[in-house]
CSV table of C-alpha atoms in Angstrom, one decimal:
chain,number,residue,atom,x,y,z
V,17,MET,CA,1.8,88.0,-89.8
V,18,ARG,CA,5.2,86.8,-91.0
V,19,ARG,CA,8.6,88.2,-90.1
V,20,VAL,CA,11.6,88.1,-92.4
V,21,ARG,CA,15.1,89.3,-92.1
V,22,SER,CA,16.6,91.6,-94.7
V,23,ILE,CA,19.5,90.6,-96.9
V,24,ALA,CA,22.3,93.0,-97.6
V,25,GLY,CA,21.2,95.3,-100.4
V,26,ASP,CA,17.5,94.9,-99.8
V,27,SER,CA,15.1,97.7,-100.4
V,28,VAL,CA,11.5,97.7,-99.2
V,29,ASN,CA,10.3,97.1,-102.8
V,30,LEU,CA,12.7,94.3,-103.4
V,31,MET,CA,11.8,92.6,-100.2
V,32,LEU,CA,8.1,92.9,-101.0
V,33,TYR,CA,8.5,91.5,-104.4
V,34,ARG,CA,10.7,88.6,-103.2
V,35,GLU,CA,8.4,87.6,-100.3
V,36,LEU,CA,4.9,88.6,-101.6
V,37,GLU,CA,5.4,88.7,-105.4
V,38,ARG,CA,4.1,92.2,-105.5
V,39,CYS,CA,5.5,95.7,-104.8
V,40,ASP,CA,2.6,98.0,-105.5
V,41,ASP,CA,1.6,101.1,-103.5
V,42,ALA,CA,-1.0,99.3,-101.3
V,43,ALA,CA,1.5,96.6,-100.2
V,44,GLU,CA,4.2,99.1,-99.6
V,45,GLU,CA,1.9,101.3,-97.5
V,46,ALA,CA,0.8,98.4,-95.4
V,47,LEU,CA,4.4,97.4,-94.8
V,48,TRP,CA,5.4,101.0,-93.7
V,49,ARG,CA,2.4,101.1,-91.3
V,50,LEU,CA,3.6,97.8,-89.7
V,51,ASN,CA,7.3,98.9,-89.6
V,52,PRO,CA,7.6,102.6,-89.0
V,53,GLU,CA,11.1,102.1,-87.6
V,54,LEU,CA,12.4,101.2,-91.1
V,55,ALA,CA,12.5,104.9,-91.9
V,56,GLU,CA,15.6,105.1,-89.6
V,57,HIS,CA,17.5,103.1,-92.2
V,58,ALA,CA,18.7,104.4,-95.6
V,59,ALA,CA,16.9,103.4,-98.8
V,60,VAL,CA,18.9,100.2,-98.8
V,61,LEU,CA,18.4,98.2,-95.7
V,62,PRO,CA,21.3,96.6,-93.9
V,63,ALA,CA,21.5,92.9,-93.5
V,64,GLY,CA,19.6,91.3,-90.5
V,65,VAL,CA,16.8,93.8,-90.0
V,66,TRP,CA,13.6,92.1,-89.0
V,67,VAL,CA,10.6,93.2,-91.0
V,68,VAL,CA,6.9,92.3,-90.4
V,69,LEU,CA,5.2,91.5,-93.7
V,70,PRO,CA,1.6,92.6,-94.3
V,71,GLU,CA,-1.1,90.1,-95.0
V,72,VAL,CA,-2.2,91.1,-98.5
V,73,ASP,CA,-3.7,89.3,-101.5
V,74,SER,CA,-1.2,87.5,-103.6
V,75,LYS,CA,-1.9,89.6,-106.6
V,76,PRO,CA,-3.2,93.2,-106.8
V,77,ILE,CA,-6.6,93.8,-108.3
V,78,SER,CA,-6.1,95.5,-111.6
V,79,PRO,CA,-8.7,97.8,-112.9
V,80,THR,CA,-10.8,96.8,-115.9
V,81,PRO,CA,-9.3,98.5,-119.0
V,82,VAL,CA,-11.6,101.1,-120.7
V,83,SER,CA,-12.0,100.8,-124.4
V,84,ALA,CA,-12.9,103.7,-126.7
V,85,TRP,CA,-15.5,101.3,-128.2
V,86,ASP,CA,-17.4,100.6,-125.0
């Protein structure tokens, strides 16, 4: 697992998108499980907070679209 430091103005979603190129519910849930102490901070993290990033696939699996003609 990789650790990164927050930049002033970071939110969890912004950090996930910058570092993992995804910010969906699965990635966010994995990050919160690894970093429960982040809940002590406001919605915008202060600079210098160490965050452990989850190991997730680079892109989320999107469901197959359903067509009315299938």
